[in-house]
Short mmCIF file of C-alpha atoms and ligand atoms in Angstrom, two decimals:
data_model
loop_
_atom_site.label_atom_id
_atom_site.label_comp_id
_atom_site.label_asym_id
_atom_site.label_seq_id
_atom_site.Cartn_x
_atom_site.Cartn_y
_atom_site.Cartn_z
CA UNK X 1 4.62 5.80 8.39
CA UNK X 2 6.28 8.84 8.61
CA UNK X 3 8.05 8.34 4.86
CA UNK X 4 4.12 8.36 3.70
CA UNK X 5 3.27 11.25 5.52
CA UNK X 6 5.95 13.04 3.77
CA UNK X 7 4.89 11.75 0.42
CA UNK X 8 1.79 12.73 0.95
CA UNK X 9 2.72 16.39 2.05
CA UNK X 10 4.78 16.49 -1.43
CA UNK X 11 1.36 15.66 -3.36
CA UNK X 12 -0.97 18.12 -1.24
CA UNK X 13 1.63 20.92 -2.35
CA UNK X 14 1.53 19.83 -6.00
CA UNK X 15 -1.73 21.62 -5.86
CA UNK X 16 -0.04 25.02 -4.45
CA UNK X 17 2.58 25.01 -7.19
CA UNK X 18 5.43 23.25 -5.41
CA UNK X 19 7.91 20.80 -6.94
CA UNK X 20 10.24 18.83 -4.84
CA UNK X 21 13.73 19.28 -4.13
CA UNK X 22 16.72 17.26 -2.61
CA UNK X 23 18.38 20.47 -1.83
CA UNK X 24 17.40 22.66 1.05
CA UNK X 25 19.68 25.82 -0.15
CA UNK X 26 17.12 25.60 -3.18
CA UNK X 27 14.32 24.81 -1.77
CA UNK X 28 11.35 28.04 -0.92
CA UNK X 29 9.81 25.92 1.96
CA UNK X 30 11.45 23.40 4.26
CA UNK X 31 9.78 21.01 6.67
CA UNK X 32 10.73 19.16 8.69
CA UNK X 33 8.57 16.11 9.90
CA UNK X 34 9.66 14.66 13.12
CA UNK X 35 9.27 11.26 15.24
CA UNK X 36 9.60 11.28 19.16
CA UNK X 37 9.63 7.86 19.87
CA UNK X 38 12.95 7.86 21.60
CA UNK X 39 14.59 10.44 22.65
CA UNK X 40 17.71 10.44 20.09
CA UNK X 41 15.13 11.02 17.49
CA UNK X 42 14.25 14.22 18.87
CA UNK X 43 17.39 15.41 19.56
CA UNK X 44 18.46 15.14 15.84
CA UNK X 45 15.25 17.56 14.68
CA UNK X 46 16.97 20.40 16.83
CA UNK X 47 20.09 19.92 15.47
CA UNK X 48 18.66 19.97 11.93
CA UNK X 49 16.37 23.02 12.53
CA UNK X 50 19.51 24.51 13.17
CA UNK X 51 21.42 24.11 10.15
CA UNK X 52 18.13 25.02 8.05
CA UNK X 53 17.71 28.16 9.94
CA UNK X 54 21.35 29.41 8.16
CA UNK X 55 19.69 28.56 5.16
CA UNK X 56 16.78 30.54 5.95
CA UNK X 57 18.45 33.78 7.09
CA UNK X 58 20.91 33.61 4.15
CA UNK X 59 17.31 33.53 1.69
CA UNK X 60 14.75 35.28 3.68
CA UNK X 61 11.08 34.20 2.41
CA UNK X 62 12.19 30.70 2.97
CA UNK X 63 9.67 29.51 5.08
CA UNK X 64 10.45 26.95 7.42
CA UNK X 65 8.56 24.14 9.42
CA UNK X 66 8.03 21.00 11.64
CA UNK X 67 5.56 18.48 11.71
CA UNK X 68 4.77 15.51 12.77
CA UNK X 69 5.37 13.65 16.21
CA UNK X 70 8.10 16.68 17.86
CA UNK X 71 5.56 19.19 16.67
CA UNK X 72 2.48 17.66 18.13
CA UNK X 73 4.00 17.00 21.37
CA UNK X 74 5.79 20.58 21.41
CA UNK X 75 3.33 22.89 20.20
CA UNK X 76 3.82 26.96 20.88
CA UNK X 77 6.70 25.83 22.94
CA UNK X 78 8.69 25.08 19.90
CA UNK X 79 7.87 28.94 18.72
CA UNK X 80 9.21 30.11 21.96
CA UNK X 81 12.44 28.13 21.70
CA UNK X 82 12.73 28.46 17.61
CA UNK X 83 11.64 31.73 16.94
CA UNK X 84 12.65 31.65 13.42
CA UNK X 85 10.14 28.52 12.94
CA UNK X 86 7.26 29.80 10.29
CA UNK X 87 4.77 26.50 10.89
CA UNK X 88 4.29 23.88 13.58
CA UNK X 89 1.61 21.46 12.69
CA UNK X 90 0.71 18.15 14.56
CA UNK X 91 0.15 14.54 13.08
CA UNK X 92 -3.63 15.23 12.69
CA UNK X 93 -3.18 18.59 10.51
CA UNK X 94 -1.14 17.24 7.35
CA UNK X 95 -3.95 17.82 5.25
CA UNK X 96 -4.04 21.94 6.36
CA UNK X 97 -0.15 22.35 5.57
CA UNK X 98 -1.55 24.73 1.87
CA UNK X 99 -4.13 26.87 4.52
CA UNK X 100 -0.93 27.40 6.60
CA UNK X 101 0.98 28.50 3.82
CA UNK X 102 -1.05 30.83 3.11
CA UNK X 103 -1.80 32.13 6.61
CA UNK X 104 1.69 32.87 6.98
CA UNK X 105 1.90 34.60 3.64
CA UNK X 106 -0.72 36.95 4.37
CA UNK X 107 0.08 37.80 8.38
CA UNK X 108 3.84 36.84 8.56
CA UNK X 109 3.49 35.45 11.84
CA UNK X 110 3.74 32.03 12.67
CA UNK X 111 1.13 29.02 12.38
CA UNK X 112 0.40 26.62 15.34
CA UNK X 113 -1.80 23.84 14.92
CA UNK X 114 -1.71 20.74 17.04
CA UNK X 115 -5.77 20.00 17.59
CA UNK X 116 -6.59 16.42 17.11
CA UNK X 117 -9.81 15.42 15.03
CA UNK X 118 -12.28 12.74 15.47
CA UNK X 119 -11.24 11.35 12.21
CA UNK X 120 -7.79 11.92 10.68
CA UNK X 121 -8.65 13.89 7.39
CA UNK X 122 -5.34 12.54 5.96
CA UNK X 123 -5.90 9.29 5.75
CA UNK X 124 -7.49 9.81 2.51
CA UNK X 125 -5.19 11.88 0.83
CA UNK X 126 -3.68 9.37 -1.97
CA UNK X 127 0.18 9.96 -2.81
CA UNK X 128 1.18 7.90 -5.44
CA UNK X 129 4.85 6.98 -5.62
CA UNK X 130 7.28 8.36 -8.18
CA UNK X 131 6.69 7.47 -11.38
CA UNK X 132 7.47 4.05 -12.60
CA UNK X 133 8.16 3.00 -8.58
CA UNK X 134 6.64 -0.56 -8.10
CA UNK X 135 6.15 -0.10 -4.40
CA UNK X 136 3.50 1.71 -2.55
CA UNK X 137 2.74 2.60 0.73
CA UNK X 138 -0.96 2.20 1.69
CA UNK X 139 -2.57 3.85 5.23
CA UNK X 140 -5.06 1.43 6.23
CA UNK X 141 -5.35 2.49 9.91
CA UNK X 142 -4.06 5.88 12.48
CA UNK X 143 -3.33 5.87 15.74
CA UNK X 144 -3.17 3.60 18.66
CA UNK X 145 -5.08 2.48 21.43
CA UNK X 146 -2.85 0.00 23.31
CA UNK X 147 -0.72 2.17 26.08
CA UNK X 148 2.34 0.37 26.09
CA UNK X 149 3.98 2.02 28.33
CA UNK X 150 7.24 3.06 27.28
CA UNK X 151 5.42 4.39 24.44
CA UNK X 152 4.47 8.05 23.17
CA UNK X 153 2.31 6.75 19.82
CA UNK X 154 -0.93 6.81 21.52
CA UNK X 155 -0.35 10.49 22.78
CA UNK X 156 1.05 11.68 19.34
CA UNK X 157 -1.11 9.96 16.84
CA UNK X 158 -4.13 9.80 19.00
CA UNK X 159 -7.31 7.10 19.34
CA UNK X 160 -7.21 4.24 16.56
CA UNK X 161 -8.90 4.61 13.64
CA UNK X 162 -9.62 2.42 11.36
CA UNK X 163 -9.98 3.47 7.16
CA UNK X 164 -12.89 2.49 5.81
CA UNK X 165 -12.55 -1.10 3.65
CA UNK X 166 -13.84 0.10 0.25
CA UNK X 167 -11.26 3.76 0.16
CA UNK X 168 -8.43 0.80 0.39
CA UNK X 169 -9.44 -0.95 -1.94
CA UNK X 170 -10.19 1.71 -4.81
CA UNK X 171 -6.58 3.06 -3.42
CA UNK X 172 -4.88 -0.74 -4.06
CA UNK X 173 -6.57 -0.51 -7.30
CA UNK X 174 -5.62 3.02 -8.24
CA UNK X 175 -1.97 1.81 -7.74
CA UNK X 176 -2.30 -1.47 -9.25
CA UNK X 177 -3.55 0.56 -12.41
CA UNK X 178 -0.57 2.97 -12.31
CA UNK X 179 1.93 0.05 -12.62
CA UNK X 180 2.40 -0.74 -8.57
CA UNK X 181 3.11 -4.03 -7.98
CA UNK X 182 3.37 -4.55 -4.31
CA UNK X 183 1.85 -2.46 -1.43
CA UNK X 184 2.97 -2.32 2.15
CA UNK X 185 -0.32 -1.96 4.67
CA UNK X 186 0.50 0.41 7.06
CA UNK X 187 -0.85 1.23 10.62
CA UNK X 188 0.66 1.05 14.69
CA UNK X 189 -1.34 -2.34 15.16
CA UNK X 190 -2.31 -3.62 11.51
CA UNK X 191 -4.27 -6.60 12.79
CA UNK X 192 -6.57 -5.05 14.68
CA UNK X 193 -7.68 -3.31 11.69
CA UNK X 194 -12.17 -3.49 11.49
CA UNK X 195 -11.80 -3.06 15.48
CA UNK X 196 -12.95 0.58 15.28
CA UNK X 197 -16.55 0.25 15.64
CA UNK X 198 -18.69 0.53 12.22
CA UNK X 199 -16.29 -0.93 10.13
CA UNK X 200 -17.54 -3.98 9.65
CA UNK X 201 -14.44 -5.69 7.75
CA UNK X 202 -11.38 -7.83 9.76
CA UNK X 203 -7.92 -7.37 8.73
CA UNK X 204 -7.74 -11.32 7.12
CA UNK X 205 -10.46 -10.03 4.99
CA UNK X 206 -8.60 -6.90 3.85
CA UNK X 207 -5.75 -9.09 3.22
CA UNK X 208 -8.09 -11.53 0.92
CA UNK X 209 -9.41 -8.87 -0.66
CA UNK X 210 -6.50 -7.23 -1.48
CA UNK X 211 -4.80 -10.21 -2.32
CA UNK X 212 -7.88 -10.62 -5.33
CA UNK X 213 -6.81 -7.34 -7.49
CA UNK X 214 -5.19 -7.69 -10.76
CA UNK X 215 -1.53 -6.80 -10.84
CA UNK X 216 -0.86 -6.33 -7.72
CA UNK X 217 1.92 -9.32 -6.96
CA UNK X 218 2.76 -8.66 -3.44
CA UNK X 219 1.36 -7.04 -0.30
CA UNK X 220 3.26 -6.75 3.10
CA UNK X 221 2.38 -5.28 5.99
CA UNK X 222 3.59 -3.39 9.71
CA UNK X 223 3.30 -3.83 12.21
CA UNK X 224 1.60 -6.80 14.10
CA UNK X 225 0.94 -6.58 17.57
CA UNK X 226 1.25 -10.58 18.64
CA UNK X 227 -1.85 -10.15 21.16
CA UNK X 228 -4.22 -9.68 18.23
CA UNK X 229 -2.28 -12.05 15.40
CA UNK X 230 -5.39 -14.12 15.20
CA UNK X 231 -5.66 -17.88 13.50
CA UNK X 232 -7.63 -15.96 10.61
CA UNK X 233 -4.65 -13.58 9.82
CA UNK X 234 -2.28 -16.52 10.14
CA UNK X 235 -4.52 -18.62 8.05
CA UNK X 236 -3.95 -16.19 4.96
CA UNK X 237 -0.13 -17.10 4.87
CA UNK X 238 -1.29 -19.85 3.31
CA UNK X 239 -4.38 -18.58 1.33
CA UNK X 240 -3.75 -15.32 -0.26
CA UNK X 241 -0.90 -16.18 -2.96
CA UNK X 242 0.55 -12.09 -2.74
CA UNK X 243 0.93 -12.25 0.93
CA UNK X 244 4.50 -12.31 1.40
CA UNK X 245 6.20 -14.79 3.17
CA UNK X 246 7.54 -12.33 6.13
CA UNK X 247 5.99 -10.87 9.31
CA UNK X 248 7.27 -7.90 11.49
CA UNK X 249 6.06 -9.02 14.85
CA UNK X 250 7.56 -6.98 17.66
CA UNK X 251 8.00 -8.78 21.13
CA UNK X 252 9.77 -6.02 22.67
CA UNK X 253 11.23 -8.34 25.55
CA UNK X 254 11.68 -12.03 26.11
CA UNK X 255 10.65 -11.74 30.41
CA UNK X 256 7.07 -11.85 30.93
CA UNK X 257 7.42 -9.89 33.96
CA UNK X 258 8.89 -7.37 31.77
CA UNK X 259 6.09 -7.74 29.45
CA UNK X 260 3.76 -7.28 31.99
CA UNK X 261 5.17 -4.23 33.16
CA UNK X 262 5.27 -3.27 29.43
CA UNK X 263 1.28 -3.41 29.54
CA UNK X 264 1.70 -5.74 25.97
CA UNK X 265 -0.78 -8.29 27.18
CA UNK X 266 0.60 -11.45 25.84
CA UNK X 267 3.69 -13.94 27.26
CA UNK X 268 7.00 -15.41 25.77
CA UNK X 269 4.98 -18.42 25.52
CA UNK X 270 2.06 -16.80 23.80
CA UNK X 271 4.65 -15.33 21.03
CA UNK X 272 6.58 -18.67 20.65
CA UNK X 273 2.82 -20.10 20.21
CA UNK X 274 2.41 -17.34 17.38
CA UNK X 275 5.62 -17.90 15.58
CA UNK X 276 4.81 -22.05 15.99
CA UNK X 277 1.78 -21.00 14.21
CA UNK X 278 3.00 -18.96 11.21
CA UNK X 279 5.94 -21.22 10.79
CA UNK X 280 3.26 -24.13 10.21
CA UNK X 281 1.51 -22.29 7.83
CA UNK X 282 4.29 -21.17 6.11
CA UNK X 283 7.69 -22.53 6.72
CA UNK X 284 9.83 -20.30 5.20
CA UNK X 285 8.15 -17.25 6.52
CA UNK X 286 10.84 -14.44 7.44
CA UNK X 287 10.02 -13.37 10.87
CA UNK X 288 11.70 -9.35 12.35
CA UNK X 289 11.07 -8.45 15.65
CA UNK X 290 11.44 -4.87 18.04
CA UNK X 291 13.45 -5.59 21.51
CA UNK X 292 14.10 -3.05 23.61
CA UNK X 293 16.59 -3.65 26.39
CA UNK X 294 16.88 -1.91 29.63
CA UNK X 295 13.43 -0.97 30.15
CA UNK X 296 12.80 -0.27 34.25
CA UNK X 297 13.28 -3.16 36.92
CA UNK X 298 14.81 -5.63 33.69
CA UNK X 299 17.46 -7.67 35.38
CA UNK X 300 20.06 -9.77 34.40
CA UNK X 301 17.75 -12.38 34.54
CA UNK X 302 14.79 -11.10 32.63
CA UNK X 303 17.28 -10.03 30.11
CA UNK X 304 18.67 -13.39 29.89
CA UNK X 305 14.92 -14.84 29.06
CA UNK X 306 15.24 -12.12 25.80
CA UNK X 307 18.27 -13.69 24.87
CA UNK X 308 16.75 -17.43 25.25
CA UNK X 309 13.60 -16.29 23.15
CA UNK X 310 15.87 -15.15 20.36
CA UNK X 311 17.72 -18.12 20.53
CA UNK X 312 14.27 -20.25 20.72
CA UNK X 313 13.03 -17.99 17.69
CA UNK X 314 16.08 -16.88 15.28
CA UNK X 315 14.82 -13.85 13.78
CA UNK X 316 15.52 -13.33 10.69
CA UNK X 317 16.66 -9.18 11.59
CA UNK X 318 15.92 -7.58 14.66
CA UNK X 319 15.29 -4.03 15.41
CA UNK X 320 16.75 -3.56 18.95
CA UNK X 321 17.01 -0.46 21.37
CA UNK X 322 17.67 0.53 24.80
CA UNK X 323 15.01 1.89 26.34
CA UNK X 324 14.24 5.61 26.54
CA UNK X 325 12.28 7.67 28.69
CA UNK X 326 9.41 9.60 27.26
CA UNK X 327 7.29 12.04 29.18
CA UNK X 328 3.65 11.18 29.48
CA UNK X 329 3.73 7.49 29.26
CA UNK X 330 3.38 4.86 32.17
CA UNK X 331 6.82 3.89 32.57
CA UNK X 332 8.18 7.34 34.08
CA UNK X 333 6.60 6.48 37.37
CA UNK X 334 8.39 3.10 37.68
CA UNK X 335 11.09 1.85 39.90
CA UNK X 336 14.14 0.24 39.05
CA UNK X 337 15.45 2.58 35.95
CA UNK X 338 18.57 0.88 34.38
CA UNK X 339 21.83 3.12 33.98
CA UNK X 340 23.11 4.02 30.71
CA UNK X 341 26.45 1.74 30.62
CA UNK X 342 24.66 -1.48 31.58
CA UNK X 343 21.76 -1.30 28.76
CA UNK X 344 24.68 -0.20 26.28
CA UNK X 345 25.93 -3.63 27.36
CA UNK X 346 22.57 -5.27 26.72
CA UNK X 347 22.05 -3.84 24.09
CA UNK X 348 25.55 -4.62 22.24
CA UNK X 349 25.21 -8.68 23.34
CA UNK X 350 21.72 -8.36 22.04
CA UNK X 351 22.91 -7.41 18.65
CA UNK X 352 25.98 -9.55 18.52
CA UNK X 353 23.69 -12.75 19.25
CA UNK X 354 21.14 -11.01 16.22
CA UNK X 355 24.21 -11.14 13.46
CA UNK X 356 25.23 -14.46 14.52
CA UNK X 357 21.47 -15.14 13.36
CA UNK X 358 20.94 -13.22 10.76
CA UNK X 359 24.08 -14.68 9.38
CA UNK X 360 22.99 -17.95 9.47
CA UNK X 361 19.66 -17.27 7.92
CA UNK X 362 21.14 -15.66 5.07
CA UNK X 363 24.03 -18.45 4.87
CA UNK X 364 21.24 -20.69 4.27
CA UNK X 365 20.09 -19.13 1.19
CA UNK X 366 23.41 -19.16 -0.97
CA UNK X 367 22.55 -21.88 -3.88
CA UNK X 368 19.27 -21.00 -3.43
CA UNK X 369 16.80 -19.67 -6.82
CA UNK X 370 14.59 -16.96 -4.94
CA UNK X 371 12.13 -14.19 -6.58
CA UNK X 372 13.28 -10.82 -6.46
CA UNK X 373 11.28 -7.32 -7.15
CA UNK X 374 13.96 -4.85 -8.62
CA UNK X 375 13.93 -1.57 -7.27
CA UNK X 376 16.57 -0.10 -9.44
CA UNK X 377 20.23 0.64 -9.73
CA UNK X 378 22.71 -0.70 -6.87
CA UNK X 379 23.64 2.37 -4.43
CA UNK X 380 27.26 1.87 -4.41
CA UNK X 381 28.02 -0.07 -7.81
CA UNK X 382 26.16 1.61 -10.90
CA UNK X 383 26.08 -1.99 -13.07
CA UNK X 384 23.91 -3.98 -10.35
CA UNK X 385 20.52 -3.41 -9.96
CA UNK X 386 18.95 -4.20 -6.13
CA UNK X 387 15.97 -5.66 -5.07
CA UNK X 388 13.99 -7.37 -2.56
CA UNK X 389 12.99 -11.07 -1.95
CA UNK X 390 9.19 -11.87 -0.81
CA UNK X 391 10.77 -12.58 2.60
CA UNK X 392 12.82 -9.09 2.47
CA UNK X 393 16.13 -9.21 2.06
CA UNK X 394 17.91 -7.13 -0.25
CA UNK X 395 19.92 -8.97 -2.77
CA UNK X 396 22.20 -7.43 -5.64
CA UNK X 397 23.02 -8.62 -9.12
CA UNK X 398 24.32 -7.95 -12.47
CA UNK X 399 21.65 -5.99 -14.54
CA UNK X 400 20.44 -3.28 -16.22
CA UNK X 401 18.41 -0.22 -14.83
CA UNK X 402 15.61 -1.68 -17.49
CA UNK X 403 14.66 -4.06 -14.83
CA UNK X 404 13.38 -1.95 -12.02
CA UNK X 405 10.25 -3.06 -11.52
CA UNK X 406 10.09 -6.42 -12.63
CA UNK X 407 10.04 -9.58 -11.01
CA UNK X 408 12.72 -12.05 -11.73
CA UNK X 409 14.21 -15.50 -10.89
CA UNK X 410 18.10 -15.24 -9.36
CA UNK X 411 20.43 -17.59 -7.74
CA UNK X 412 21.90 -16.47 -4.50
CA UNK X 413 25.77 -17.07 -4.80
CA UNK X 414 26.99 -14.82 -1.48
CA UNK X 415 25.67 -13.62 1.62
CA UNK X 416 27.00 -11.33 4.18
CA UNK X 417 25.02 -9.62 7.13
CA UNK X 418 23.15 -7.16 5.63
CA UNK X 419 22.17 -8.01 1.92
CA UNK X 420 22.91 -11.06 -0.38
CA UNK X 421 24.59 -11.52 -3.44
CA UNK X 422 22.79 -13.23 -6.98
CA UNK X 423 22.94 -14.14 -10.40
CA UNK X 424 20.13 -13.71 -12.71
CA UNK X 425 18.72 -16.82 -14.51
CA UNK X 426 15.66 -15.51 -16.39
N1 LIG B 501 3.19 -0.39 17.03
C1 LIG B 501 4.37 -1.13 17.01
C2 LIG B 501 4.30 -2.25 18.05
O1 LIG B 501 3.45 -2.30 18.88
O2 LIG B 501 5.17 -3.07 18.07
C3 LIG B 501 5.61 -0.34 17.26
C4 LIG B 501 5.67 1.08 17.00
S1 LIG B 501 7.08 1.94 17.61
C5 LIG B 501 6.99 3.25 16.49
C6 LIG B 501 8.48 1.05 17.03
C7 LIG B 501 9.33 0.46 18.10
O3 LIG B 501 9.99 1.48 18.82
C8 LIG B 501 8.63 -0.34 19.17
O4 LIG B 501 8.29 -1.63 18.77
C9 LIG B 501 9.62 -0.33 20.30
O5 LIG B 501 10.48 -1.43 20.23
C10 LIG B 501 10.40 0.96 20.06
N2 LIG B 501 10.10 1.95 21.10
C11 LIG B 501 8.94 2.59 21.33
N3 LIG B 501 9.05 3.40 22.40
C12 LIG B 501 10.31 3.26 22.86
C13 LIG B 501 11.03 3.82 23.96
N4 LIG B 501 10.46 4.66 24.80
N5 LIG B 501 12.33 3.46 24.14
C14 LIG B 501 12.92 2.57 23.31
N6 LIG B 501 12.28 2.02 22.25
C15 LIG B 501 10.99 2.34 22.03
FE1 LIG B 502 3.28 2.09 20.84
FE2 LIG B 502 2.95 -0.04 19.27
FE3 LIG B 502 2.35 -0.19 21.87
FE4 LIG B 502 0.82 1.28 20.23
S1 LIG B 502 1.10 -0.98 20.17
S2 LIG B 502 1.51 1.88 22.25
S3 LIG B 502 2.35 2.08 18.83
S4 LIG B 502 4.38 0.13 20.93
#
């Protein structure tokens, strides 16, 4: 979410004259746009601003700036710590960032803005990807309404929102027009989408209709909250031919006690119901999950119950953490706070049981023929291309950069525990 927020800063400042730049010593304007959702995250904006702010006094009329999730939650406090900071601008004033600009151009003095709006004015702003990219990111919903409560999202982003049906649509299309061939829905709690009252459409429809434009080959989307994975949404595993065949569905702990106290509103059984249920309608569905371990009064046991679910489930990757305070949400009031050492412990026998599955999964798959989307050249060796499977794992091959973009049948002859290794047939 936060990659298409940047993308679409980059196209609102196309209009002002701007052209982007990988290097901050060249770069006129700097910002920086920032997620709080644990408290590492944070920490690493500060320690960023800093190094930018050498850059800044070394080129004065730099201008420099912070956005997003630290800004929102920080407001004029961040101008009292970081005096040198030009513009701090909160997750429901992207579309403003030129007005600032300007502001600051004319007064010199620094721009605060961290009001929230009934409607996100952002959510329509379309940023294309690069030219010739064949991947898109798509906004279909804002915010969050579900208080979980370790987390910060529905103080940051604000109430949900849902975009309105047809804008998506003439977006997909746009893309699918401009050579995109698959799109990535994005929102806190995807299938909810239509909740928001007036708009009339349900997330398996979006999917359906989505799944009906010309060109567009695949569509993924993130993330699923399991309380509101509904039989419809399931159902389209099996009915939309684009959908791909992988689900990020978060389950955050294995303990339904801990769930409960997480305010997520389902149980270990209602998830293993949900993954019973997407499994049948698509077998070879790629399911990733969120954990977090150490969250307040977890014990040995409940953590236990996390392991058993993953061993009930096998994910295919896992996105695990130990659990960090943030002020303002539920969780701060509760007993039974975990120390440091003992959810580093957690958190490293979580992740050692994760590779042993991941491991297996992708074991699986050598001698396999799978489809794979190529993105473009391999990172570290410059005669492979990469790309991605429909179930999302990244696989390298011979090939040329002439590829990126299209579709094409390869045999998987290695895997290790992050990516896979092919050969092309076609
Ligand atoms: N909306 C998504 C959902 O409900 O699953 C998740 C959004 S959140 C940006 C991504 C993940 O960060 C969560 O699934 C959770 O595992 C993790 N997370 C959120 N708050 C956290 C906290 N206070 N400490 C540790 N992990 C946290
Ligand atoms: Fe945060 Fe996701 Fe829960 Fe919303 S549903 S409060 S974004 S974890």
């Amino acid at each position: 979410m936060n990659v298409h927020d940047s993308e679409q800063l980059t196209e609102l400042l196309k209009g002002s004259g701007y052209v982007r730049t990988d290097s901050a010593k060249e770069a006129d304007l700097i910002i920086v746009n920032t997620c709080s959702i644990r408290e590492k995250a944070e920490q690493k904006v500060y320690s960023q601003l800093g190094r930018y702010r050498q850059i800044k006094m070394a080129k004065p009329g730099v201008m420099l700036g912070i956005c997003g999730c630290v800004a929102q939650q920080q407001g004029e406090r961040l101008i009292e710590k970081l005096p040198f900071l030009d513009l701090v601008f909160g997750t429901h004033n992207i579309h403003r960032l030129p007005e600032f600009i300007s502001r600051v151009g004319k007064t010199g003095r620094p721009v605060v803005e961290t009001g929230f709006h009934e409607t996100v004015p952002s959510i329509g702003i379309l940023a294309p990807p690069e030219r010739g990219a064949v991947s898109a990111f798509v906004t279909i919903m804002q915010g969050c309404d579900n208080y979980c409560a370790f987390c910060v999202v529905p103080y940051l982003r604000g109430r949900e929102e849902s975009r309105k049906f047809n804008d998506i649509l003439a977006e997909v299309k746009a893309l699918a027009d401009g050579g995109v061939k698959e799109v990535t829905l994005l929102g806190q709690n995807v299938n909810s989408y239509g909740k928001t009252p007036g708009n009339g459409h349900s997330f398996s429809e979006l999917l359906r209709a989505i799944g009906g434009i010309g060109g567009i080959e695949r569509i993924r989307f993130t993330t699923s909250h399991p309380k509101d994975l509904s039989d419809d949404i399931i159902d389209c595993f099996r009915g939309v031919k684009a959908l791909c065949e992988s689900i990020h569905l978060p389950v955050q702990s294995g303990s339904d006690a801990v769930l409960a106290r997480m305010n997520r509103k389902y149980t270990s059984a209602d998830y293993l119901d949900c993954v019973r249920k997407l499994r049948g309608a698509c077998p070879d569905i790629a399911i990733s999950s969120d954990i977090i371990v150490g969250f307040p009064g977890e014990t040995e046991q409940d953590y236990q119950k996390t392991l058993d679910l993953m061993g009930k489930v096998r994910f295919d990757t896992l996105f695990s953490f130990q659990y960090s305070e943030r002020k303002g949400t539920a969780a701060v009031g509760f007993d039974g706070k975990v120390n440091p050492d003992e959810k580093r412990r957690r958190l490293i026998g979580l992740q050692s049981l994760q590779d042993l599955h991941t491991r297996e999964k992708n074991d699986k798959l050598v001698g396999k023929t799978v489809e794979v989307l190529v993105e473009g050249t391999s990172r570290n060796t410059p005669q492979d291309v990469m790309g991605r499977t429909r179930t999302n794992k990244i696989v390298n091959f011979a090939g040329g950069s002439d590829l990126a973009g299209t579709a094409v049948r390869v045999r998987i002859v290695d895997a290790f525990l992050h990516s896979l290794r092919g050969e092309m047939l076609d």
